[in-house]
PDB file of C-alpha atoms in Angstrom:
ATOM      1  CA  MET D   4      22.615-105.249 147.076  1.00  0.00           C
ATOM      2  CA  ALA D   5      23.466-108.783 148.189  1.00  0.00           C
ATOM      3  CA  THR D   6      23.814-111.381 145.441  1.00  0.00           C
ATOM      4  CA  LEU D   7      23.794-115.145 145.339  1.00  0.00           C
ATOM      5  CA  PHE D   8      27.562-115.116 145.755  1.00  0.00           C
ATOM      6  CA  ASP D   9      27.215-113.312 149.100  1.00  0.00           C
ATOM      7  CA  LEU D  10      25.258-116.148 150.711  1.00  0.00           C
ATOM      8  CA  PRO D  11      27.083-118.311 153.254  1.00  0.00           C
ATOM      9  CA  ASP D  12      28.171-121.822 152.313  1.00  0.00           C
ATOM     10  CA  LEU D  13      25.491-123.535 154.381  1.00  0.00           C
ATOM     11  CA  VAL D  14      22.708-121.623 152.626  1.00  0.00           C
ATOM     12  CA  LEU D  15      24.144-122.329 149.186  1.00  0.00           C
ATOM     13  CA  LEU D  16      24.458-126.020 150.007  1.00  0.00           C
ATOM     14  CA  GLU D  17      20.808-126.114 151.002  1.00  0.00           C
ATOM     15  CA  ILE D  18      19.837-124.426 147.707  1.00  0.00           C
ATOM     16  CA  PHE D  19      22.045-126.756 145.654  1.00  0.00           C
ATOM     17  CA  SER D  20      20.475-129.792 147.330  1.00  0.00           C
ATOM     18  CA  TYR D  21      17.200-129.086 145.475  1.00  0.00           C
ATOM     19  CA  LEU D  22      18.890-129.147 142.057  1.00  0.00           C
ATOM     20  CA  PRO D  23      18.841-132.231 139.828  1.00  0.00           C
ATOM     21  CA  VAL D  24      22.162-134.055 139.628  1.00  0.00           C
ATOM     22  CA  ARG D  25      22.970-132.785 136.137  1.00  0.00           C
ATOM     23  CA  ASP D  26      22.491-129.170 137.208  1.00  0.00           C
ATOM     24  CA  ARG D  27      24.631-129.661 140.304  1.00  0.00           C
ATOM     25  CA  ILE D  28      27.526-130.760 138.129  1.00  0.00           C
ATOM     26  CA  ARG D  29      26.999-127.863 135.713  1.00  0.00           C
ATOM     27  CA  ILE D  30      27.090-125.187 138.388  1.00  0.00           C
ATOM     28  CA  SER D  31      30.423-126.547 139.620  1.00  0.00           C
ATOM     29  CA  ARG D  32      31.928-124.780 136.574  1.00  0.00           C
ATOM     30  CA  VAL D  33      30.741-121.334 137.693  1.00  0.00           C
ATOM     31  CA  CYS D  34      33.628-120.630 140.081  1.00  0.00           C
ATOM     32  CA  HIS D  35      36.109-122.324 142.392  1.00  0.00           C
ATOM     33  CA  ARG D  36      33.899-121.767 145.414  1.00  0.00           C
ATOM     34  CA  TRP D  37      30.888-123.425 143.825  1.00  0.00           C
ATOM     35  CA  LYS D  38      33.070-126.300 142.655  1.00  0.00           C
ATOM     36  CA  ARG D  39      34.192-126.809 146.240  1.00  0.00           C
ATOM     37  CA  LEU D  40      30.587-126.761 147.452  1.00  0.00           C
ATOM     38  CA  VAL D  41      29.419-129.245 144.811  1.00  0.00           C
ATOM     39  CA  ASP D  42      32.219-131.546 145.958  1.00  0.00           C
ATOM     40  CA  ASP D  43      30.910-131.384 149.519  1.00  0.00           C
ATOM     41  CA  ARG D  44      29.862-134.858 150.627  1.00  0.00           C
ATOM     42  CA  TRP D  45      26.799-133.435 152.421  1.00  0.00           C
ATOM     43  CA  LEU D  46      25.287-132.539 149.048  1.00  0.00           C
ATOM     44  CA  TRP D  47      25.338-136.169 147.936  1.00  0.00           C
ATOM     45  CA  ARG D  48      23.461-137.815 150.839  1.00  0.00           C
ATOM     46  CA  HIS D  49      20.262-138.210 148.766  1.00  0.00           C
ATOM     47  CA  VAL D  50      20.582-138.722 144.999  1.00  0.00           C
ATOM     48  CA  ASP D  51      17.779-139.115 142.450  1.00  0.00           C
ATOM     49  CA  LEU D  52      18.892-140.404 139.046  1.00  0.00           C
ATOM     50  CA  THR D  53      15.443-141.416 137.762  1.00  0.00           C
ATOM     51  CA  LEU D  54      15.172-138.247 135.658  1.00  0.00           C
ATOM     52  CA  TYR D  55      17.873-139.367 133.255  1.00  0.00           C
ATOM     53  CA  THR D  56      18.626-142.086 130.752  1.00  0.00           C
ATOM     54  CA  MET D  57      22.116-142.608 132.075  1.00  0.00           C
ATOM     55  CA  ARG D  58      24.877-144.620 130.448  1.00  0.00           C
ATOM     56  CA  PRO D  59      26.793-146.953 132.771  1.00  0.00           C
ATOM     57  CA  LYS D  60      29.968-144.925 132.152  1.00  0.00           C
ATOM     58  CA  VAL D  61      28.308-141.814 133.623  1.00  0.00           C
ATOM     59  CA  MET D  62      26.954-143.759 136.573  1.00  0.00           C
ATOM     60  CA  TRP D  63      30.415-145.121 137.373  1.00  0.00           C
ATOM     61  CA  HIS D  64      31.825-141.577 137.204  1.00  0.00           C
ATOM     62  CA  LEU D  65      29.220-140.282 139.662  1.00  0.00           C
ATOM     63  CA  LEU D  66      29.898-143.167 141.996  1.00  0.00           C
ATOM     64  CA  ARG D  67      33.655-142.622 142.035  1.00  0.00           C
ATOM     65  CA  ARG D  68      33.646-138.833 141.948  1.00  0.00           C
ATOM     66  CA  TYR D  69      30.729-137.693 144.095  1.00  0.00           C
ATOM     67  CA  MET D  70      28.616-140.219 145.973  1.00  0.00           C
ATOM     68  CA  ALA D  71      30.940-142.475 147.984  1.00  0.00           C
ATOM     69  CA  SER D  72      30.712-142.663 151.765  1.00  0.00           C
ATOM     70  CA  ARG D  73      28.090-139.983 152.428  1.00  0.00           C
ATOM     71  CA  LEU D  74      25.399-141.484 150.172  1.00  0.00           C
ATOM     72  CA  TYR D  75      22.361-142.408 152.276  1.00  0.00           C
ATOM     73  CA  SER D  76      19.569-142.907 149.717  1.00  0.00           C
ATOM     74  CA  LEU D  77      19.639-143.500 145.964  1.00  0.00           C
ATOM     75  CA  ARG D  78      16.923-143.592 143.317  1.00  0.00           C
ATOM     76  CA  MET D  79      17.869-145.189 140.022  1.00  0.00           C
ATOM     77  CA  GLY D  80      15.950-145.765 136.816  1.00  0.00           C
ATOM     78  CA  GLY D  81      16.433-148.775 134.591  1.00  0.00           C
ATOM     79  CA  TYR D  82      15.744-149.130 130.896  1.00  0.00           C
ATOM     80  CA  LEU D  83      13.241-151.944 130.859  1.00  0.00           C
ATOM     81  CA  PHE D  84      11.166-150.442 128.041  1.00  0.00           C
ATOM     82  CA  SER D  85      14.037-148.963 126.019  1.00  0.00           C
ATOM     83  CA  GLY D  86      14.903-151.954 123.850  1.00  0.00           C
ATOM     84  CA  SER D  87      17.430-154.748 124.052  1.00  0.00           C
ATOM     85  CA  GLN D  88      20.365-152.452 123.215  1.00  0.00           C
ATOM     86  CA  ALA D  89      19.748-150.143 126.163  1.00  0.00           C
ATOM     87  CA  PRO D  90      22.198-150.273 129.080  1.00  0.00           C
ATOM     88  CA  GLN D  91      21.041-152.284 132.068  1.00  0.00           C
ATOM     89  CA  LEU D  92      21.855-152.303 135.747  1.00  0.00           C
ATOM     90  CA  SER D  93      24.650-154.788 136.379  1.00  0.00           C
ATOM     91  CA  PRO D  94      25.765-156.935 139.324  1.00  0.00           C
ATOM     92  CA  ALA D  95      29.145-155.169 139.222  1.00  0.00           C
ATOM     93  CA  LEU D  96      27.492-151.788 139.728  1.00  0.00           C
ATOM     94  CA  MET D  97      25.419-153.082 142.633  1.00  0.00           C
ATOM     95  CA  ARG D  98      28.492-154.566 144.295  1.00  0.00           C
ATOM     96  CA  ALA D  99      30.391-151.309 143.774  1.00  0.00           C
ATOM     97  CA  LEU D 100      27.592-149.422 145.527  1.00  0.00           C
ATOM     98  CA  GLY D 101      28.014-151.688 148.521  1.00  0.00           C
ATOM     99  CA  GLN D 102      31.790-151.271 148.575  1.00  0.00           C
ATOM    100  CA  LYS D 103      32.039-147.515 147.967  1.00  0.00           C
ATOM    101  CA  CYS D 104      28.871-146.406 149.792  1.00  0.00           C
ATOM    102  CA  PRO D 105      28.967-148.050 153.233  1.00  0.00           C
ATOM    103  CA  ASN D 106      26.266-145.713 154.562  1.00  0.00           C
ATOM    104  CA  LEU D 107      23.705-146.466 151.836  1.00  0.00           C
ATOM    105  CA  LYS D 108      20.448-147.309 153.607  1.00  0.00           C
ATOM    106  CA  ARG D 109      17.724-146.821 150.986  1.00  0.00           C
ATOM    107  CA  LEU D 110      17.728-148.002 147.371  1.00  0.00           C
ATOM    108  CA  CYS D 111      14.793-147.337 145.004  1.00  0.00           C
ATOM    109  CA  LEU D 112      14.887-148.970 141.580  1.00  0.00           C
ATOM    110  CA  HIS D 113      12.426-147.905 138.865  1.00  0.00           C
ATOM    111  CA  VAL D 114      11.626-149.702 135.588  1.00  0.00           C
ATOM    112  CA  ALA D 115      14.679-151.921 135.880  1.00  0.00           C
ATOM    113  CA  ASP D 116      15.393-155.419 134.597  1.00  0.00           C
ATOM    114  CA  LEU D 117      16.868-157.255 137.584  1.00  0.00           C
ATOM    115  CA  SER D 118      16.518-160.736 136.146  1.00  0.00           C
ATOM    116  CA  MET D 119      20.299-160.965 135.695  1.00  0.00           C
ATOM    117  CA  VAL D 120      21.151-159.100 138.899  1.00  0.00           C
ATOM    118  CA  PRO D 121      21.298-161.536 141.843  1.00  0.00           C
ATOM    119  CA  ILE D 122      19.964-160.264 145.132  1.00  0.00           C
ATOM    120  CA  THR D 123      23.304-161.216 146.680  1.00  0.00           C
ATOM    121  CA  SER D 124      24.922-158.325 144.766  1.00  0.00           C
ATOM    122  CA  LEU D 125      22.815-155.660 146.515  1.00  0.00           C
ATOM    123  CA  PRO D 126      24.509-153.579 149.233  1.00  0.00           C
ATOM    124  CA  SER D 127      24.303-155.404 152.553  1.00  0.00           C
ATOM    125  CA  THR D 128      23.761-152.108 154.407  1.00  0.00           C
ATOM    126  CA  LEU D 129      20.269-151.560 152.955  1.00  0.00           C
ATOM    127  CA  ARG D 130      17.409-150.985 155.371  1.00  0.00           C
ATOM    128  CA  THR D 131      14.833-150.043 152.689  1.00  0.00           C
ATOM    129  CA  LEU D 132      14.486-151.571 149.226  1.00  0.00           C
ATOM    130  CA  GLU D 133      11.893-150.301 146.752  1.00  0.00           C
ATOM    131  CA  LEU D 134      11.144-151.954 143.414  1.00  0.00           C
ATOM    132  CA  HIS D 135       8.828-150.010 141.096  1.00  0.00           C
ATOM    133  CA  SER D 136       7.807-151.622 137.785  1.00  0.00           C
ATOM    134  CA  CYS D 137      10.817-153.951 137.861  1.00  0.00           C
ATOM    135  CA  GLU D 138      11.409-157.417 136.455  1.00  0.00           C
ATOM    136  CA  ILE D 139      12.878-160.052 138.772  1.00  0.00           C
ATOM    137  CA  SER D 140      13.822-163.678 138.203  1.00  0.00           C
ATOM    138  CA  MET D 141      11.990-166.643 139.653  1.00  0.00           C
ATOM    139  CA  ILE D 142      14.773-167.292 142.185  1.00  0.00           C
ATOM    140  CA  TRP D 143      15.316-163.641 143.192  1.00  0.00           C
ATOM    141  CA  LEU D 144      13.559-163.686 146.570  1.00  0.00           C
ATOM    142  CA  GLN D 145      13.016-167.362 147.153  1.00  0.00           C
ATOM    143  CA  LYS D 146      13.568-168.753 150.614  1.00  0.00           C
ATOM    144  CA  GLU D 147      16.314-171.152 149.548  1.00  0.00           C
ATOM    145  CA  GLN D 148      18.644-168.219 148.778  1.00  0.00           C
ATOM    146  CA  ASP D 149      21.502-167.273 151.134  1.00  0.00           C
ATOM    147  CA  PRO D 150      19.871-166.368 154.493  1.00  0.00           C
ATOM    148  CA  THR D 151      22.625-163.826 155.249  1.00  0.00           C
ATOM    149  CA  VAL D 152      21.634-161.549 152.359  1.00  0.00           C
ATOM    150  CA  LEU D 153      20.422-158.053 153.387  1.00  0.00           C
ATOM    151  CA  PRO D 154      20.572-158.757 157.124  1.00  0.00           C
ATOM    152  CA  LEU D 155      19.464-155.210 158.042  1.00  0.00           C
ATOM    153  CA  LEU D 156      16.482-154.954 155.669  1.00  0.00           C
ATOM    154  CA  GLU D 157      13.542-153.408 157.539  1.00  0.00           C
ATOM    155  CA  CYS D 158      11.235-152.292 154.714  1.00  0.00           C
ATOM    156  CA  ILE D 159      10.504-153.581 151.231  1.00  0.00           C
ATOM    157  CA  VAL D 160       8.178-151.997 148.666  1.00  0.00           C
ATOM    158  CA  LEU D 161       7.023-154.111 145.712  1.00  0.00           C
ATOM    159  CA  ASP D 162       5.108-151.831 143.368  1.00  0.00           C
ATOM    160  CA  ARG D 163       3.920-153.335 140.086  1.00  0.00           C
ATOM    161  CA  VAL D 164       6.471-156.159 140.016  1.00  0.00           C
ATOM    162  CA  PRO D 165       4.615-158.568 137.695  1.00  0.00           C
ATOM    163  CA  ALA D 166       6.735-161.666 138.401  1.00  0.00           C
ATOM    164  CA  PHE D 167       6.248-161.437 142.160  1.00  0.00           C
ATOM    165  CA  ARG D 168       4.223-164.396 143.418  1.00  0.00           C
ATOM    166  CA  ASP D 169       3.563-166.583 146.460  1.00  0.00           C
ATOM    167  CA  GLU D 170       7.020-168.169 146.351  1.00  0.00           C
ATOM    168  CA  HIS D 171       8.673-164.751 146.494  1.00  0.00           C
ATOM    169  CA  LEU D 172       6.402-163.641 149.333  1.00  0.00           C
ATOM    170  CA  GLN D 173       7.337-166.767 151.263  1.00  0.00           C
ATOM    171  CA  GLY D 174      10.985-165.917 150.630  1.00  0.00           C
ATOM    172  CA  LEU D 175      10.615-162.634 152.505  1.00  0.00           C
ATOM    173  CA  THR D 176      10.377-164.608 155.734  1.00  0.00           C
ATOM    174  CA  ARG D 177      14.175-164.971 155.800  1.00  0.00           C
ATOM    175  CA  PHE D 178      14.562-161.220 156.423  1.00  0.00           C
ATOM    176  CA  ARG D 179      14.292-161.318 160.205  1.00  0.00           C
ATOM    177  CA  ALA D 180      14.691-157.534 160.555  1.00  0.00           C
ATOM    178  CA  LEU D 181      11.757-156.854 158.199  1.00  0.00           C
ATOM    179  CA  ARG D 182       9.077-154.681 159.796  1.00  0.00           C
ATOM    180  CA  SER D 183       7.311-152.962 156.847  1.00  0.00           C
ATOM    181  CA  LEU D 184       5.898-154.606 153.719  1.00  0.00           C
ATOM    182  CA  VAL D 185       4.132-152.814 150.852  1.00  0.00           C
ATOM    183  CA  LEU D 186       2.505-154.832 148.062  1.00  0.00           C
ATOM    184  CA  GLY D 187       1.152-152.789 145.156  1.00  0.00           C
ATOM    185  CA  GLY D 188      -0.311-154.416 142.067  1.00  0.00           C
ATOM    186  CA  THR D 189       1.275-157.798 142.818  1.00  0.00           C
ATOM    187  CA  TYR D 190      -1.566-159.658 141.148  1.00  0.00           C
ATOM    188  CA  ARG D 191       0.064-163.115 141.283  1.00  0.00           C
ATOM    189  CA  VAL D 192      -0.087-163.252 145.086  1.00  0.00           C
ATOM    190  CA  THR D 193      -2.984-165.433 146.244  1.00  0.00           C
ATOM    191  CA  GLU D 194      -5.017-165.414 149.445  1.00  0.00           C
ATOM    192  CA  THR D 195      -3.517-168.765 150.425  1.00  0.00           C
ATOM    193  CA  GLY D 196      -0.002-167.490 149.821  1.00  0.00           C
ATOM    194  CA  LEU D 197      -0.588-164.328 151.832  1.00  0.00           C
ATOM    195  CA  ASP D 198      -2.000-166.236 154.789  1.00  0.00           C
ATOM    196  CA  ALA D 199       0.867-168.747 154.818  1.00  0.00           C
ATOM    197  CA  SER D 200       3.515-166.020 154.577  1.00  0.00           C
ATOM    198  CA  LEU D 201       2.032-163.764 157.243  1.00  0.00           C
ATOM    199  CA  GLN D 202       2.099-166.690 159.612  1.00  0.00           C
ATOM    200  CA  GLU D 203       5.919-166.531 159.438  1.00  0.00           C
ATOM    201  CA  LEU D 204       6.020-162.725 159.199  1.00  0.00           C
ATOM    202  CA  SER D 205       4.241-162.236 162.504  1.00  0.00           C
ATOM    203  CA  TYR D 206       6.777-159.576 163.501  1.00  0.00           C
ATOM    204  CA  LEU D 207       5.605-157.107 160.800  1.00  0.00           C
ATOM    205  CA  GLN D 208       4.534-153.728 162.150  1.00  0.00           C
ATOM    206  CA  ARG D 209       3.277-152.225 158.876  1.00  0.00           C
ATOM    207  CA  LEU D 210       1.422-153.908 156.033  1.00  0.00           C
ATOM    208  CA  GLU D 211       0.021-152.208 152.948  1.00  0.00           C
ATOM    209  CA  VAL D 212      -1.813-154.152 150.244  1.00  0.00           C
ATOM    210  CA  LEU D 213      -2.892-151.964 147.324  1.00  0.00           C
ATOM    211  CA  GLY D 214      -4.272-152.706 143.890  1.00  0.00           C
ATOM    212  CA  CYS D 215      -3.884-156.473 144.226  1.00  0.00           C
ATOM    213  CA  THR D 216      -6.427-159.146 143.360  1.00  0.00           C
ATOM    214  CA  LEU D 217      -6.784-160.078 147.033  1.00  0.00           C
ATOM    215  CA  SER D 218     -10.083-159.247 148.686  1.00  0.00           C
ATOM    216  CA  ALA D 219      -9.932-156.886 151.653  1.00  0.00           C
ATOM    217  CA  ASP D 220     -11.842-159.371 153.815  1.00  0.00           C
ATOM    218  CA  SER D 221      -9.343-162.182 153.236  1.00  0.00           C
ATOM    219  CA  THR D 222      -6.446-159.810 153.877  1.00  0.00           C
ATOM    220  CA  LEU D 223      -7.953-158.604 157.161  1.00  0.00           C
ATOM    221  CA  LEU D 224      -8.615-162.193 158.215  1.00  0.00           C
ATOM    222  CA  ALA D 225      -4.966-163.115 157.630  1.00  0.00           C
ATOM    223  CA  ILE D 226      -3.827-160.002 159.509  1.00  0.00           C
ATOM    224  CA  SER D 227      -6.054-160.743 162.501  1.00  0.00           C
ATOM    225  CA  ARG D 228      -4.772-164.315 162.668  1.00  0.00           C
ATOM    226  CA  HIS D 229      -1.050-163.632 162.388  1.00  0.00           C
ATOM    227  CA  LEU D 230      -0.142-159.937 162.847  1.00  0.00           C
ATOM    228  CA  ARG D 231      -1.289-159.074 166.340  1.00  0.00           C
ATOM    229  CA  ASP D 232       1.547-156.544 166.729  1.00  0.00           C
ATOM    230  CA  VAL D 233       0.866-154.644 163.502  1.00  0.00           C
ATOM    231  CA  ARG D 234       0.758-150.860 163.965  1.00  0.00           C
ATOM    232  CA  LYS D 235      -0.221-149.615 160.508  1.00  0.00           C
ATOM    233  CA  ILE D 236      -2.560-151.121 157.910  1.00  0.00           C
ATOM    234  CA  ARG D 237      -3.405-149.676 154.496  1.00  0.00           C
ATOM    235  CA  LEU D 238      -5.430-151.539 151.894  1.00  0.00           C
ATOM    236  CA  THR D 239      -7.795-151.082 148.994  1.00  0.00           C
ATOM    237  CA  VAL D 240     -11.441-151.683 149.808  1.00  0.00           C
ATOM    238  CA  GLY D 241     -12.241-154.191 147.054  1.00  0.00           C
ATOM    239  CA  GLY D 242     -14.163-157.025 148.702  1.00  0.00           C
ATOM    240  CA  LEU D 243     -14.452-155.233 152.047  1.00  0.00           C
ATOM    241  CA  SER D 244     -17.559-155.979 154.078  1.00  0.00           C
ATOM    242  CA  ALA D 245     -18.767-155.297 157.603  1.00  0.00           C
ATOM    243  CA  GLN D 246     -17.863-158.884 158.493  1.00  0.00           C
ATOM    244  CA  GLY D 247     -14.312-158.357 157.282  1.00  0.00           C
ATOM    245  CA  LEU D 248     -14.014-155.257 159.428  1.00  0.00           C
ATOM    246  CA  VAL D 249     -14.969-157.338 162.471  1.00  0.00           C
ATOM    247  CA  PHE D 250     -11.742-159.306 162.035  1.00  0.00           C
ATOM    248  CA  LEU D 251      -9.802-156.227 163.121  1.00  0.00           C
ATOM    249  CA  GLU D 252     -11.774-155.575 166.263  1.00  0.00           C
ATOM    250  CA  GLY D 253      -9.671-155.601 169.387  1.00  0.00           C
ATOM    251  CA  MET D 254      -6.310-155.299 167.579  1.00  0.00           C
ATOM    252  CA  PRO D 255      -4.175-154.360 170.596  1.00  0.00           C
ATOM    253  CA  VAL D 256      -1.523-152.024 169.139  1.00  0.00           C
ATOM    254  CA  LEU D 257      -2.967-150.859 165.797  1.00  0.00           C
ATOM    255  CA  GLU D 258      -2.321-147.119 165.514  1.00  0.00           C
ATOM    256  CA  SER D 259      -3.146-146.233 161.903  1.00  0.00           C
ATOM    257  CA  LEU D 260      -5.798-147.647 159.564  1.00  0.00           C
ATOM    258  CA  CYS D 261      -6.389-146.564 155.966  1.00  0.00           C
ATOM    259  CA  PHE D 262      -9.023-147.695 153.455  1.00  0.00           C
ATOM    260  CA  GLN D 263      -8.345-146.699 149.862  1.00  0.00           C
ATOM    261  CA  GLY D 264     -10.815-146.617 146.959  1.00  0.00           C
ATOM    262  CA  PRO D 265     -12.139-146.072 144.424  1.00  0.00           C
ATOM    263  CA  LEU D 266     -13.886-149.454 144.237  1.00  0.00           C
ATOM    264  CA  ILE D 267     -16.989-149.580 146.459  1.00  0.00           C
ATOM    265  CA  THR D 268     -18.988-152.794 146.733  1.00  0.00           C
ATOM    266  CA  PRO D 269     -22.593-153.238 147.896  1.00  0.00           C
ATOM    267  CA  ASP D 270     -21.290-154.905 151.073  1.00  0.00           C
ATOM    268  CA  MET D 271     -19.038-151.967 151.928  1.00  0.00           C
ATOM    269  CA  PRO D 272     -19.392-151.172 155.662  1.00  0.00           C
ATOM    270  CA  THR D 273     -21.176-147.952 156.565  1.00  0.00           C
ATOM    271  CA  PRO D 274     -19.414-145.108 158.394  1.00  0.00           C
ATOM    272  CA  THR D 275     -21.280-146.098 161.562  1.00  0.00           C
ATOM    273  CA  GLN D 276     -19.996-149.676 161.312  1.00  0.00           C
ATOM    274  CA  ILE D 277     -16.450-148.407 160.775  1.00  0.00           C
ATOM    275  CA  VAL D 278     -16.727-146.232 163.885  1.00  0.00           C
ATOM    276  CA  SER D 279     -18.040-149.161 165.904  1.00  0.00           C
ATOM    277  CA  SER D 280     -15.107-151.377 164.931  1.00  0.00           C
ATOM    278  CA  CYS D 281     -12.518-148.631 165.422  1.00  0.00           C
ATOM    279  CA  LEU D 282     -13.727-148.004 168.971  1.00  0.00           C
ATOM    280  CA  THR D 283     -12.580-151.529 169.897  1.00  0.00           C
ATOM    281  CA  MET D 284      -8.963-150.701 168.948  1.00  0.00           C
ATOM    282  CA  PRO D 285      -7.425-149.113 172.060  1.00  0.00           C
ATOM    283  CA  LYS D 286      -4.335-147.625 170.372  1.00  0.00           C
ATOM    284  CA  LEU D 287      -5.928-146.359 167.152  1.00  0.00           C
ATOM    285  CA  ARG D 288      -5.037-142.710 166.539  1.00  0.00           C
ATOM    286  CA  VAL D 289      -5.322-142.246 162.765  1.00  0.00           C
ATOM    287  CA  LEU D 290      -8.166-143.272 160.447  1.00  0.00           C
ATOM    288  CA  GLU D 291      -7.776-142.394 156.778  1.00  0.00           C
ATOM    289  CA  VAL D 292     -10.316-142.876 153.995  1.00  0.00           C
ATOM    290  CA  GLN D 293      -9.256-142.159 150.409  1.00  0.00           C
ATOM    291  CA  GLY D 294     -11.211-142.084 147.192  1.00  0.00           C
ATOM    292  CA  LEU D 295     -14.572-143.254 148.518  1.00  0.00           C
ATOM    293  CA  GLY D 296     -16.442-140.017 147.791  1.00  0.00           C
ATOM    294  CA  TRP D 297     -17.088-139.361 151.472  1.00  0.00           C
ATOM    295  CA  GLU D 298     -15.332-136.013 151.700  1.00  0.00           C
ATOM    296  CA  ARG D 299     -17.577-133.153 152.874  1.00  0.00           C
ATOM    297  CA  GLN D 300     -20.454-135.618 153.145  1.00  0.00           C
ATOM    298  CA  GLU D 301     -22.477-136.917 156.072  1.00  0.00           C
ATOM    299  CA  ALA D 302     -20.132-139.923 156.213  1.00  0.00           C
ATOM    300  CA  GLU D 303     -17.199-137.678 157.089  1.00  0.00           C
ATOM    301  CA  LYS D 304     -19.166-136.035 159.903  1.00  0.00           C
ATOM    302  CA  ILE D 305     -20.077-139.442 161.348  1.00  0.00           C
ATOM    303  CA  LEU D 306     -16.441-140.556 161.364  1.00  0.00           C
ATOM    304  CA  CYS D 307     -15.143-137.351 162.959  1.00  0.00           C
ATOM    305  CA  LYS D 308     -17.881-137.237 165.604  1.00  0.00           C
ATOM    306  CA  GLY D 309     -17.650-140.926 166.441  1.00  0.00           C
ATOM    307  CA  LEU D 310     -13.849-140.957 166.792  1.00  0.00           C
ATOM    308  CA  PRO D 311     -12.954-137.742 168.636  1.00  0.00           C
ATOM    309  CA  HIS D 312      -9.685-139.240 169.900  1.00  0.00           C
ATOM    310  CA  CYS D 313      -8.464-139.975 166.346  1.00  0.00           C
ATOM    311  CA  ILE D 314      -7.104-137.921 163.496  1.00  0.00           C
ATOM    312  CA  VAL D 315      -9.699-138.597 160.777  1.00  0.00           C
ATOM    313  CA  ILE D 316      -8.524-137.906 157.226  1.00  0.00           C
ATOM    314  CA  VAL D 317     -11.035-138.101 154.371  1.00  0.00           C
ATOM    315  CA  ARG D 318      -9.555-137.457 150.925  1.00  0.00           C
ATOM    316  CA  ALA D 319     -11.074-137.254 147.484  1.00  0.00           C
ATOM    317  CA  CYS D 320      -8.738-139.751 145.824  1.00  0.00           C
ATOM    318  CA  PRO D 321      -5.495-141.613 146.500  1.00  0.00           C
ATOM    319  CA  LYS D 322      -2.191-140.195 145.351  1.00  0.00           C
ATOM    320  CA  GLU D 323      -0.967-141.614 142.069  1.00  0.00           C
ATOM    321  CA  SER D 324       2.490-142.175 143.515  1.00  0.00           C
ATOM    322  CA  MET D 325       3.353-144.782 146.138  1.00  0.00           C
ATOM    323  CA  ASP D 326       5.785-142.405 147.837  1.00  0.00           C
ATOM    324  CA  TRP D 327       3.194-141.674 150.561  1.00  0.00           C
ATOM    325  CA  TRP D 328       4.106-144.867 152.450  1.00  0.00           C
ATOM    326  CA  MET D 329       7.272-143.260 153.754  1.00  0.00           C
TER     327      MET D 329
END
């Protein structure tokens, strides 16, 4: 009977890729062959370290021993809620990532205190930067910072970053390669700040505004005024009315539109009104409705029948994670 040891290297590498980092290192002690496979650079293209409370010494060891040039995406957890004595992410570590991992394209930081980590220390190769429940300083993303920082950045996710405000949003305009912006729970951003920033971010192709204090109508108005080339929109429906939906009518290249609940207001547009507006968007191919209680109801039938050329997705509730945006 064939055993695990009889599997070819490529199959074992695929299996090992699903193991947490700690388990990968442990299985390297099983035999010389497995040690060789764990050392394979292919296994360290995508690394998730958010499962562990990791001392800086261990992180430095992983960086020097395993990750290096093949690392493509990295998820790291901070220690924001672990007390003042807990280890923190440092500028030296960020700079080392940039030097030792020249192929690093995606960096996701969770629950990290970045107030003492300047944005200039982040790897310049990044194309995607995600901040989840992180603290940043007042000057972290401001426009006056070095305009050559993160020249390749195409996507930024700001999920529950409490310090993020209008000045930071305005600072994003210096990232000329930016095409995707996700704002989640950034309650300090105002309608005026969003409108002013989108005027300079007219090249965005994806915008997602979730769980903010902004009304859906004001967000759609700003989008219609400044983002004529946007291809994907996702937003919570708080403050959405039929009039707000009219702002989107005729959007020339919009391909995907998502409304996310659970908040429903008396002025919420009816399924028929949504269909009417969507029919004016020539490129629309996906309509998604989450958490509005329309699944398996007459509303779902109206949407599907009225938009036969679209993929209509009606879900019971939004995912708790923000990983869907990828």
